């Protein structure tokens, strides 16, 4: 009975852990800083130049003029995105961390009951890889948003266009990562936990019948 309760708790943790959260970036004290060192500025310029070369952005003069007139309001919106929903991303990251811990503890409990956890452990390893990819892409998205809001958009509209495209691509990748984690938990790990629970229930029934 106790092990079934543990499995039920694990399934509940999965449900809570994959609840949808608004996509945003973490907010820290560094986000509100209005100054940057020469080293930070040099790094920013280096990243922007790399993006320009990679994306090969070329604008007509009319497009440059239009973008110069619109880029400052766009940067103001980016700054809001960069800070507004920070706590929700912290919550998601913490939820993934707690989910991993819950699953690891559950495996140990199941092993103590001599349950077969080989498949579950392999699934958990894959899940942790997916979470690691999410964390890497989250950091990349945050960096690209930071570059987008901090660069001199009027001085180089083509660079601003490149940074904007890069931020959009990073955001799309992050959404894919979140979907991948949620889907894997729901369609793979959760089903394996249900399989283990059913196996243990069958085992309990057989032992009860034998003892009668």
JSON list of C-alpha atoms in Angstrom, two decimals:
[
{"chain": "A", "resi": 1, "resn": "UNK", "atom": "CA", "xyz": [0.00, 0.00, 0.00]},
{"chain": "A", "resi": 2, "resn": "UNK", "atom": "CA", "xyz": [2.77, 2.44, 0.92]},
{"chain": "A", "resi": 3, "resn": "UNK", "atom": "CA", "xyz": [4.58, 1.99, -2.39]},
{"chain": "A", "resi": 4, "resn": "UNK", "atom": "CA", "xyz": [1.36, 2.66, -4.30]},
{"chain": "A", "resi": 5, "resn": "UNK", "atom": "CA", "xyz": [0.97, 5.88, -2.36]},
{"chain": "A", "resi": 6, "resn": "UNK", "atom": "CA", "xyz": [4.51, 6.84, -3.30]},
{"chain": "A", "resi": 7, "resn": "UNK", "atom": "CA", "xyz": [3.73, 6.19, -6.96]},
{"chain": "A", "resi": 8, "resn": "UNK", "atom": "CA", "xyz": [0.58, 8.26, -6.67]},
{"chain": "A", "resi": 9, "resn": "UNK", "atom": "CA", "xyz": [2.63, 11.09, -5.18]},
{"chain": "A", "resi": 10, "resn": "UNK", "atom": "CA", "xyz": [5.09, 10.79, -8.03]},
{"chain": "A", "resi": 11, "resn": "UNK", "atom": "CA", "xyz": [2.31, 11.02, -10.60]},
{"chain": "A", "resi": 12, "resn": "UNK", "atom": "CA", "xyz": [0.96, 14.10, -8.82]},
{"chain": "A", "resi": 13, "resn": "UNK", "atom": "CA", "xyz": [4.40, 15.69, -8.90]},
{"chain": "A", "resi": 14, "resn": "UNK", "atom": "CA", "xyz": [4.54, 15.06, -12.64]},
{"chain": "A", "resi": 15, "resn": "UNK", "atom": "CA", "xyz": [1.21, 16.77, -13.10]},
{"chain": "A", "resi": 16, "resn": "UNK", "atom": "CA", "xyz": [2.28, 19.80, -11.07]},
{"chain": "A", "resi": 17, "resn": "UNK", "atom": "CA", "xyz": [5.71, 19.89, -12.62]},
{"chain": "A", "resi": 18, "resn": "UNK", "atom": "CA", "xyz": [4.47, 20.19, -16.20]},
{"chain": "A", "resi": 19, "resn": "UNK", "atom": "CA", "xyz": [1.76, 22.79, -15.59]},
{"chain": "A", "resi": 20, "resn": "UNK", "atom": "CA", "xyz": [2.01, 25.49, -18.27]},
{"chain": "A", "resi": 21, "resn": "UNK", "atom": "CA", "xyz": [3.77, 28.71, -17.31]},
{"chain": "A", "resi": 22, "resn": "UNK", "atom": "CA", "xyz": [4.17, 31.96, -19.20]},
{"chain": "A", "resi": 23, "resn": "UNK", "atom": "CA", "xyz": [7.36, 32.08, -21.26]},
{"chain": "A", "resi": 24, "resn": "UNK", "atom": "CA", "xyz": [9.69, 34.86, -20.17]},
{"chain": "A", "resi": 25, "resn": "UNK", "atom": "CA", "xyz": [13.15, 35.51, -18.80]},
{"chain": "A", "resi": 26, "resn": "UNK", "atom": "CA", "xyz": [14.46, 35.70, -15.24]},
{"chain": "A", "resi": 27, "resn": "UNK", "atom": "CA", "xyz": [14.77, 39.09, -13.66]},
{"chain": "A", "resi": 28, "resn": "UNK", "atom": "CA", "xyz": [17.85, 39.87, -11.58]},
{"chain": "A", "resi": 29, "resn": "UNK", "atom": "CA", "xyz": [19.46, 42.93, -10.10]},
{"chain": "A", "resi": 30, "resn": "UNK", "atom": "CA", "xyz": [21.81, 42.96, -13.07]},
{"chain": "A", "resi": 31, "resn": "UNK", "atom": "CA", "xyz": [18.84, 43.50, -15.40]},
{"chain": "A", "resi": 32, "resn": "UNK", "atom": "CA", "xyz": [18.20, 46.94, -13.91]},
{"chain": "A", "resi": 33, "resn": "UNK", "atom": "CA", "xyz": [21.74, 48.16, -14.30]},
{"chain": "A", "resi": 34, "resn": "UNK", "atom": "CA", "xyz": [21.98, 51.19, -16.59]},
{"chain": "A", "resi": 35, "resn": "UNK", "atom": "CA", "xyz": [25.71, 51.00, -17.19]},
{"chain": "A", "resi": 36, "resn": "UNK", "atom": "CA", "xyz": [28.07, 48.40, -18.59]},
{"chain": "A", "resi": 37, "resn": "UNK", "atom": "CA", "xyz": [31.81, 47.99, -18.61]},
{"chain": "A", "resi": 38, "resn": "UNK", "atom": "CA", "xyz": [33.92, 48.40, -21.74]},
{"chain": "A", "resi": 39, "resn": "UNK", "atom": "CA", "xyz": [34.45, 44.66, -21.67]},
{"chain": "A", "resi": 40, "resn": "UNK", "atom": "CA", "xyz": [30.69, 44.01, -21.70]},
{"chain": "A", "resi": 41, "resn": "UNK", "atom": "CA", "xyz": [30.23, 46.46, -24.56]},
{"chain": "A", "resi": 42, "resn": "UNK", "atom": "CA", "xyz": [33.02, 44.82, -26.54]},
{"chain": "A", "resi": 43, "resn": "UNK", "atom": "CA", "xyz": [31.44, 41.40, -25.98]},
{"chain": "A", "resi": 44, "resn": "UNK", "atom": "CA", "xyz": [28.07, 42.75, -27.07]},
{"chain": "A", "resi": 45, "resn": "UNK", "atom": "CA", "xyz": [29.51, 44.23, -30.25]},
{"chain": "A", "resi": 46, "resn": "UNK", "atom": "CA", "xyz": [31.33, 40.98, -31.00]},
{"chain": "A", "resi": 47, "resn": "UNK", "atom": "CA", "xyz": [28.12, 38.94, -30.65]},
{"chain": "A", "resi": 48, "resn": "UNK", "atom": "CA", "xyz": [26.15, 41.37, -32.80]},
{"chain": "A", "resi": 49, "resn": "UNK", "atom": "CA", "xyz": [28.77, 41.34, -35.56]},
{"chain": "A", "resi": 50, "resn": "UNK", "atom": "CA", "xyz": [28.75, 37.54, -35.51]},
{"chain": "A", "resi": 51, "resn": "UNK", "atom": "CA", "xyz": [24.97, 37.56, -35.92]},
{"chain": "A", "resi": 52, "resn": "UNK", "atom": "CA", "xyz": [25.18, 39.96, -38.87]},
{"chain": "A", "resi": 53, "resn": "UNK", "atom": "CA", "xyz": [27.64, 37.67, -40.63]},
{"chain": "A", "resi": 54, "resn": "UNK", "atom": "CA", "xyz": [25.64, 34.55, -39.84]},
{"chain": "A", "resi": 55, "resn": "UNK", "atom": "CA", "xyz": [22.23, 35.90, -40.87]},
{"chain": "A", "resi": 56, "resn": "UNK", "atom": "CA", "xyz": [23.54, 38.07, -43.71]},
{"chain": "A", "resi": 57, "resn": "UNK", "atom": "CA", "xyz": [21.01, 40.84, -43.09]},
{"chain": "A", "resi": 58, "resn": "UNK", "atom": "CA", "xyz": [20.97, 43.48, -45.82]},
{"chain": "A", "resi": 59, "resn": "UNK", "atom": "CA", "xyz": [18.47, 46.34, -45.77]},
{"chain": "A", "resi": 60, "resn": "UNK", "atom": "CA", "xyz": [17.58, 48.95, -48.35]},
{"chain": "A", "resi": 61, "resn": "UNK", "atom": "CA", "xyz": [18.10, 52.57, -47.35]},
{"chain": "A", "resi": 62, "resn": "UNK", "atom": "CA", "xyz": [14.35, 53.04, -47.01]},
{"chain": "A", "resi": 63, "resn": "UNK", "atom": "CA", "xyz": [14.18, 50.04, -44.70]},
{"chain": "A", "resi": 64, "resn": "UNK", "atom": "CA", "xyz": [17.05, 51.37, -42.61]},
{"chain": "A", "resi": 65, "resn": "UNK", "atom": "CA", "xyz": [15.32, 54.73, -42.23]},
{"chain": "A", "resi": 66, "resn": "UNK", "atom": "CA", "xyz": [12.06, 53.08, -41.20]},
{"chain": "A", "resi": 67, "resn": "UNK", "atom": "CA", "xyz": [13.78, 50.79, -38.73]},
{"chain": "A", "resi": 68, "resn": "UNK", "atom": "CA", "xyz": [15.72, 53.67, -37.16]},
{"chain": "A", "resi": 69, "resn": "UNK", "atom": "CA", "xyz": [12.43, 55.43, -36.51]},
{"chain": "A", "resi": 70, "resn": "UNK", "atom": "CA", "xyz": [10.86, 52.37, -34.91]},
{"chain": "A", "resi": 71, "resn": "UNK", "atom": "CA", "xyz": [13.69, 50.61, -33.09]},
{"chain": "A", "resi": 72, "resn": "UNK", "atom": "CA", "xyz": [13.69, 52.63, -29.86]},
{"chain": "A", "resi": 73, "resn": "UNK", "atom": "CA", "xyz": [10.00, 51.89, -29.09]},
{"chain": "A", "resi": 74, "resn": "UNK", "atom": "CA", "xyz": [10.73, 48.25, -29.99]},
{"chain": "A", "resi": 75, "resn": "UNK", "atom": "CA", "xyz": [13.62, 48.17, -27.53]},
{"chain": "A", "resi": 76, "resn": "UNK", "atom": "CA", "xyz": [11.36, 49.59, -24.83]},
{"chain": "A", "resi": 77, "resn": "UNK", "atom": "CA", "xyz": [9.03, 46.62, -25.35]},
{"chain": "A", "resi": 78, "resn": "UNK", "atom": "CA", "xyz": [11.96, 44.21, -25.26]},
{"chain": "A", "resi": 79, "resn": "UNK", "atom": "CA", "xyz": [13.04, 45.63, -21.90]},
{"chain": "A", "resi": 80, "resn": "UNK", "atom": "CA", "xyz": [9.57, 44.91, -20.51]},
{"chain": "A", "resi": 81, "resn": "UNK", "atom": "CA", "xyz": [9.68, 41.34, -21.83]},
{"chain": "A", "resi": 82, "resn": "UNK", "atom": "CA", "xyz": [13.15, 40.97, -20.31]},
{"chain": "A", "resi": 83, "resn": "UNK", "atom": "CA", "xyz": [11.96, 41.75, -16.78]},
{"chain": "A", "resi": 84, "resn": "UNK", "atom": "CA", "xyz": [8.17, 41.38, -16.50]},
{"chain": "A", "resi": 85, "resn": "UNK", "atom": "CA", "xyz": [7.67, 37.64, -15.99]},
{"chain": "A", "resi": 86, "resn": "UNK", "atom": "CA", "xyz": [10.96, 36.70, -14.38]},
{"chain": "A", "resi": 87, "resn": "UNK", "atom": "CA", "xyz": [9.43, 34.94, -11.38]},
{"chain": "A", "resi": 88, "resn": "UNK", "atom": "CA", "xyz": [7.46, 32.58, -13.61]},
{"chain": "A", "resi": 89, "resn": "UNK", "atom": "CA", "xyz": [10.58, 31.35, -15.34]},
{"chain": "A", "resi": 90, "resn": "UNK", "atom": "CA", "xyz": [12.26, 30.87, -11.97]},
{"chain": "A", "resi": 91, "resn": "UNK", "atom": "CA", "xyz": [9.22, 28.82, -10.97]},
{"chain": "A", "resi": 92, "resn": "UNK", "atom": "CA", "xyz": [9.48, 26.65, -14.09]},
{"chain": "A", "resi": 93, "resn": "UNK", "atom": "CA", "xyz": [13.20, 26.02, -13.61]},
{"chain": "A", "resi": 94, "resn": "UNK", "atom": "CA", "xyz": [12.66, 25.14, -9.96]},
{"chain": "A", "resi": 95, "resn": "UNK", "atom": "CA", "xyz": [9.78, 22.85, -10.90]},
{"chain": "A", "resi": 96, "resn": "UNK", "atom": "CA", "xyz": [12.03, 20.93, -13.29]},
{"chain": "A", "resi": 97, "resn": "UNK", "atom": "CA", "xyz": [14.67, 20.60, -10.60]},
{"chain": "A", "resi": 98, "resn": "UNK", "atom": "CA", "xyz": [12.18, 19.37, -8.02]},
{"chain": "A", "resi": 99, "resn": "UNK", "atom": "CA", "xyz": [10.68, 16.95, -10.53]},
{"chain": "A", "resi": 100, "resn": "UNK", "atom": "CA", "xyz": [14.07, 15.36, -11.10]},
{"chain": "A", "resi": 101, "resn": "UNK", "atom": "CA", "xyz": [14.62, 15.01, -7.35]},
{"chain": "A", "resi": 102, "resn": "UNK", "atom": "CA", "xyz": [11.18, 13.47, -6.83]},
{"chain": "A", "resi": 103, "resn": "UNK", "atom": "CA", "xyz": [11.78, 10.91, -9.56]},
{"chain": "A", "resi": 104, "resn": "UNK", "atom": "CA", "xyz": [15.24, 10.01, -8.22]},
{"chain": "A", "resi": 105, "resn": "UNK", "atom": "CA", "xyz": [13.84, 9.45, -4.73]},
{"chain": "A", "resi": 106, "resn": "UNK", "atom": "CA", "xyz": [10.98, 7.43, -6.15]},
{"chain": "A", "resi": 107, "resn": "UNK", "atom": "CA", "xyz": [13.40, 5.14, -7.97]},
{"chain": "A", "resi": 108, "resn": "UNK", "atom": "CA", "xyz": [15.21, 4.44, -4.70]},
{"chain": "A", "resi": 109, "resn": "UNK", "atom": "CA", "xyz": [11.91, 3.61, -2.97]},
{"chain": "A", "resi": 110, "resn": "UNK", "atom": "CA", "xyz": [10.91, 1.30, -5.80]},
{"chain": "A", "resi": 111, "resn": "UNK", "atom": "CA", "xyz": [14.27, -0.46, -5.71]},
{"chain": "A", "resi": 112, "resn": "UNK", "atom": "CA", "xyz": [13.81, -1.05, -2.01]},
{"chain": "A", "resi": 113, "resn": "UNK", "atom": "CA", "xyz": [10.60, -2.85, -2.90]},
{"chain": "A", "resi": 114, "resn": "UNK", "atom": "CA", "xyz": [12.51, -4.87, -5.55]},
{"chain": "A", "resi": 115, "resn": "UNK", "atom": "CA", "xyz": [10.56, -3.26, -8.38]},
{"chain": "A", "resi": 116, "resn": "UNK", "atom": "CA", "xyz": [12.15, -3.22, -11.85]},
{"chain": "A", "resi": 117, "resn": "UNK", "atom": "CA", "xyz": [13.22, 0.38, -12.44]},
{"chain": "A", "resi": 118, "resn": "UNK", "atom": "CA", "xyz": [15.59, -0.12, -15.39]},
{"chain": "A", "resi": 119, "resn": "UNK", "atom": "CA", "xyz": [13.26, 1.39, -17.97]},
{"chain": "A", "resi": 120, "resn": "UNK", "atom": "CA", "xyz": [12.19, 4.21, -15.67]},
{"chain": "A", "resi": 121, "resn": "UNK", "atom": "CA", "xyz": [15.80, 5.14, -14.93]},
{"chain": "A", "resi": 122, "resn": "UNK", "atom": "CA", "xyz": [16.62, 5.30, -18.64]},
{"chain": "A", "resi": 123, "resn": "UNK", "atom": "CA", "xyz": [13.60, 7.55, -19.18]},
{"chain": "A", "resi": 124, "resn": "UNK", "atom": "CA", "xyz": [14.66, 9.83, -16.31]},
{"chain": "A", "resi": 125, "resn": "UNK", "atom": "CA", "xyz": [18.13, 10.15, -17.85]},
{"chain": "A", "resi": 126, "resn": "UNK", "atom": "CA", "xyz": [16.57, 11.28, -21.13]},
{"chain": "A", "resi": 127, "resn": "UNK", "atom": "CA", "xyz": [14.35, 13.73, -19.25]},
{"chain": "A", "resi": 128, "resn": "UNK", "atom": "CA", "xyz": [17.34, 15.27, -17.49]},
{"chain": "A", "resi": 129, "resn": "UNK", "atom": "CA", "xyz": [19.02, 15.73, -20.87]},
{"chain": "A", "resi": 130, "resn": "UNK", "atom": "CA", "xyz": [15.96, 17.54, -22.17]},
{"chain": "A", "resi": 131, "resn": "UNK", "atom": "CA", "xyz": [15.91, 19.77, -19.09]},
{"chain": "A", "resi": 132, "resn": "UNK", "atom": "CA", "xyz": [19.60, 20.55, -19.57]},
{"chain": "A", "resi": 133, "resn": "UNK", "atom": "CA", "xyz": [18.89, 21.58, -23.17]},
{"chain": "A", "resi": 134, "resn": "UNK", "atom": "CA", "xyz": [16.09, 23.83, -21.90]},
{"chain": "A", "resi": 135, "resn": "UNK", "atom": "CA", "xyz": [18.42, 25.49, -19.40]},
{"chain": "A", "resi": 136, "resn": "UNK", "atom": "CA", "xyz": [21.06, 26.10, -22.08]},
{"chain": "A", "resi": 137, "resn": "UNK", "atom": "CA", "xyz": [18.54, 27.56, -24.50]},
{"chain": "A", "resi": 138, "resn": "UNK", "atom": "CA", "xyz": [17.01, 29.69, -21.75]},
{"chain": "A", "resi": 139, "resn": "UNK", "atom": "CA", "xyz": [20.41, 31.24, -21.08]},
{"chain": "A", "resi": 140, "resn": "UNK", "atom": "CA", "xyz": [20.86, 31.83, -24.81]},
{"chain": "A", "resi": 141, "resn": "UNK", "atom": "CA", "xyz": [17.44, 33.48, -25.11]},
{"chain": "A", "resi": 142, "resn": "UNK", "atom": "CA", "xyz": [18.16, 35.73, -22.14]},
{"chain": "A", "resi": 143, "resn": "UNK", "atom": "CA", "xyz": [21.48, 36.79, -23.66]},
{"chain": "A", "resi": 144, "resn": "UNK", "atom": "CA", "xyz": [19.91, 37.58, -27.01]},
{"chain": "A", "resi": 145, "resn": "UNK", "atom": "CA", "xyz": [17.16, 39.65, -25.40]},
{"chain": "A", "resi": 146, "resn": "UNK", "atom": "CA", "xyz": [19.76, 41.49, -23.36]},
{"chain": "A", "resi": 147, "resn": "UNK", "atom": "CA", "xyz": [21.79, 42.25, -26.49]},
{"chain": "A", "resi": 148, "resn": "UNK", "atom": "CA", "xyz": [18.68, 43.38, -28.31]},
{"chain": "A", "resi": 149, "resn": "UNK", "atom": "CA", "xyz": [17.72, 45.87, -25.62]},
{"chain": "A", "resi": 150, "resn": "UNK", "atom": "CA", "xyz": [21.24, 47.18, -24.96]},
{"chain": "A", "resi": 151, "resn": "UNK", "atom": "CA", "xyz": [22.58, 47.73, -28.48]},
{"chain": "A", "resi": 152, "resn": "UNK", "atom": "CA", "xyz": [22.59, 51.06, -30.31]},
{"chain": "A", "resi": 153, "resn": "UNK", "atom": "CA", "xyz": [19.80, 50.27, -32.74]},
{"chain": "A", "resi": 154, "resn": "UNK", "atom": "CA", "xyz": [19.98, 53.58, -34.62]},
{"chain": "A", "resi": 155, "resn": "UNK", "atom": "CA", "xyz": [23.71, 53.30, -35.26]},
{"chain": "A", "resi": 156, "resn": "UNK", "atom": "CA", "xyz": [23.32, 49.98, -37.07]},
{"chain": "A", "resi": 157, "resn": "UNK", "atom": "CA", "xyz": [19.76, 49.03, -38.09]},
{"chain": "A", "resi": 158, "resn": "UNK", "atom": "CA", "xyz": [20.99, 45.92, -39.90]},
{"chain": "A", "resi": 159, "resn": "UNK", "atom": "CA", "xyz": [22.59, 44.71, -36.70]},
{"chain": "A", "resi": 160, "resn": "UNK", "atom": "CA", "xyz": [19.35, 45.42, -34.83]},
{"chain": "A", "resi": 161, "resn": "UNK", "atom": "CA", "xyz": [17.40, 43.45, -37.42]},
{"chain": "A", "resi": 162, "resn": "UNK", "atom": "CA", "xyz": [19.83, 40.55, -37.03]},
{"chain": "A", "resi": 163, "resn": "UNK", "atom": "CA", "xyz": [19.54, 40.66, -33.22]},
{"chain": "A", "resi": 164, "resn": "UNK", "atom": "CA", "xyz": [15.77, 40.73, -33.47]},
{"chain": "A", "resi": 165, "resn": "UNK", "atom": "CA", "xyz": [15.67, 37.69, -35.74]},
{"chain": "A", "resi": 166, "resn": "UNK", "atom": "CA", "xyz": [18.10, 35.84, -33.47]},
{"chain": "A", "resi": 167, "resn": "UNK", "atom": "CA", "xyz": [15.95, 36.56, -30.39]},
{"chain": "A", "resi": 168, "resn": "UNK", "atom": "CA", "xyz": [12.85, 35.28, -32.17]},
{"chain": "A", "resi": 169, "resn": "UNK", "atom": "CA", "xyz": [14.64, 32.10, -33.20]},
{"chain": "A", "resi": 170, "resn": "UNK", "atom": "CA", "xyz": [15.92, 31.56, -29.65]},
{"chain": "A", "resi": 171, "resn": "UNK", "atom": "CA", "xyz": [12.42, 32.07, -28.26]},
{"chain": "A", "resi": 172, "resn": "UNK", "atom": "CA", "xyz": [10.96, 29.52, -30.69]},
{"chain": "A", "resi": 173, "resn": "UNK", "atom": "CA", "xyz": [13.64, 27.02, -29.69]},
{"chain": "A", "resi": 174, "resn": "UNK", "atom": "CA", "xyz": [12.87, 27.54, -26.01]},
{"chain": "A", "resi": 175, "resn": "UNK", "atom": "CA", "xyz": [9.18, 26.92, -26.63]},
{"chain": "A", "resi": 176, "resn": "UNK", "atom": "CA", "xyz": [10.10, 23.67, -28.39]},
{"chain": "A", "resi": 177, "resn": "UNK", "atom": "CA", "xyz": [12.21, 22.64, -25.39]},
{"chain": "A", "resi": 178, "resn": "UNK", "atom": "CA", "xyz": [9.35, 23.28, -22.96]},
{"chain": "A", "resi": 179, "resn": "UNK", "atom": "CA", "xyz": [6.94, 21.32, -25.14]},
{"chain": "A", "resi": 180, "resn": "UNK", "atom": "CA", "xyz": [9.45, 18.47, -25.43]},
{"chain": "A", "resi": 181, "resn": "UNK", "atom": "CA", "xyz": [9.81, 18.18, -21.66]},
{"chain": "A", "resi": 182, "resn": "UNK", "atom": "CA", "xyz": [6.07, 18.35, -21.06]},
{"chain": "A", "resi": 183, "resn": "UNK", "atom": "CA", "xyz": [5.29, 15.78, -23.75]},
{"chain": "A", "resi": 184, "resn": "UNK", "atom": "CA", "xyz": [8.00, 13.38, -22.60]},
{"chain": "A", "resi": 185, "resn": "UNK", "atom": "CA", "xyz": [6.82, 13.49, -19.01]},
{"chain": "A", "resi": 186, "resn": "UNK", "atom": "CA", "xyz": [3.20, 12.99, -19.99]},
{"chain": "A", "resi": 187, "resn": "UNK", "atom": "CA", "xyz": [3.58, 10.36, -22.71]},
{"chain": "A", "resi": 188, "resn": "UNK", "atom": "CA", "xyz": [6.62, 8.43, -21.50]},
{"chain": "A", "resi": 189, "resn": "UNK", "atom": "CA", "xyz": [7.54, 8.77, -17.83]},
{"chain": "A", "resi": 190, "resn": "UNK", "atom": "CA", "xyz": [4.00, 9.04, -16.51]},
{"chain": "A", "resi": 191, "resn": "UNK", "atom": "CA", "xyz": [2.95, 5.96, -18.47]},
{"chain": "A", "resi": 192, "resn": "UNK", "atom": "CA", "xyz": [5.93, 3.99, -17.14]},
{"chain": "A", "resi": 193, "resn": "UNK", "atom": "CA", "xyz": [4.98, 4.93, -13.57]},
{"chain": "A", "resi": 194, "resn": "UNK", "atom": "CA", "xyz": [1.46, 3.71, -14.24]},
{"chain": "A", "resi": 195, "resn": "UNK", "atom": "CA", "xyz": [2.89, 0.46, -15.61]},
{"chain": "A", "resi": 196, "resn": "UNK", "atom": "CA", "xyz": [5.01, -0.03, -12.49]},
{"chain": "A", "resi": 197, "resn": "UNK", "atom": "CA", "xyz": [2.04, 0.70, -10.23]},
{"chain": "A", "resi": 198, "resn": "UNK", "atom": "CA", "xyz": [-0.09, -1.84, -12.09]},
{"chain": "A", "resi": 199, "resn": "UNK", "atom": "CA", "xyz": [2.69, -4.42, -11.79]},
{"chain": "A", "resi": 200, "resn": "UNK", "atom": "CA", "xyz": [2.99, -3.86, -8.06]},
{"chain": "A", "resi": 201, "resn": "UNK", "atom": "CA", "xyz": [-0.77, -4.09, -7.59]},
{"chain": "A", "resi": 202, "resn": "UNK", "atom": "CA", "xyz": [-0.78, -7.40, -9.48]},
{"chain": "A", "resi": 203, "resn": "UNK", "atom": "CA", "xyz": [2.08, -8.62, -7.32]},
{"chain": "A", "resi": 204, "resn": "UNK", "atom": "CA", "xyz": [0.21, -7.66, -4.13]},
{"chain": "A", "resi": 205, "resn": "UNK", "atom": "CA", "xyz": [-2.89, -9.45, -5.34]},
{"chain": "A", "resi": 206, "resn": "UNK", "atom": "CA", "xyz": [-0.95, -12.61, -6.11]},
{"chain": "A", "resi": 207, "resn": "UNK", "atom": "CA", "xyz": [0.78, -12.55, -2.72]},
{"chain": "A", "resi": 208, "resn": "UNK", "atom": "CA", "xyz": [-2.56, -12.05, -0.96]},
{"chain": "A", "resi": 209, "resn": "UNK", "atom": "CA", "xyz": [-4.09, -14.97, -2.86]},
{"chain": "A", "resi": 210, "resn": "UNK", "atom": "CA", "xyz": [-1.11, -17.19, -2.05]},
{"chain": "A", "resi": 211, "resn": "UNK", "atom": "CA", "xyz": [-1.31, -16.37, 1.66]},
{"chain": "A", "resi": 212, "resn": "UNK", "atom": "CA", "xyz": [-5.00, -17.17, 1.91]}
]
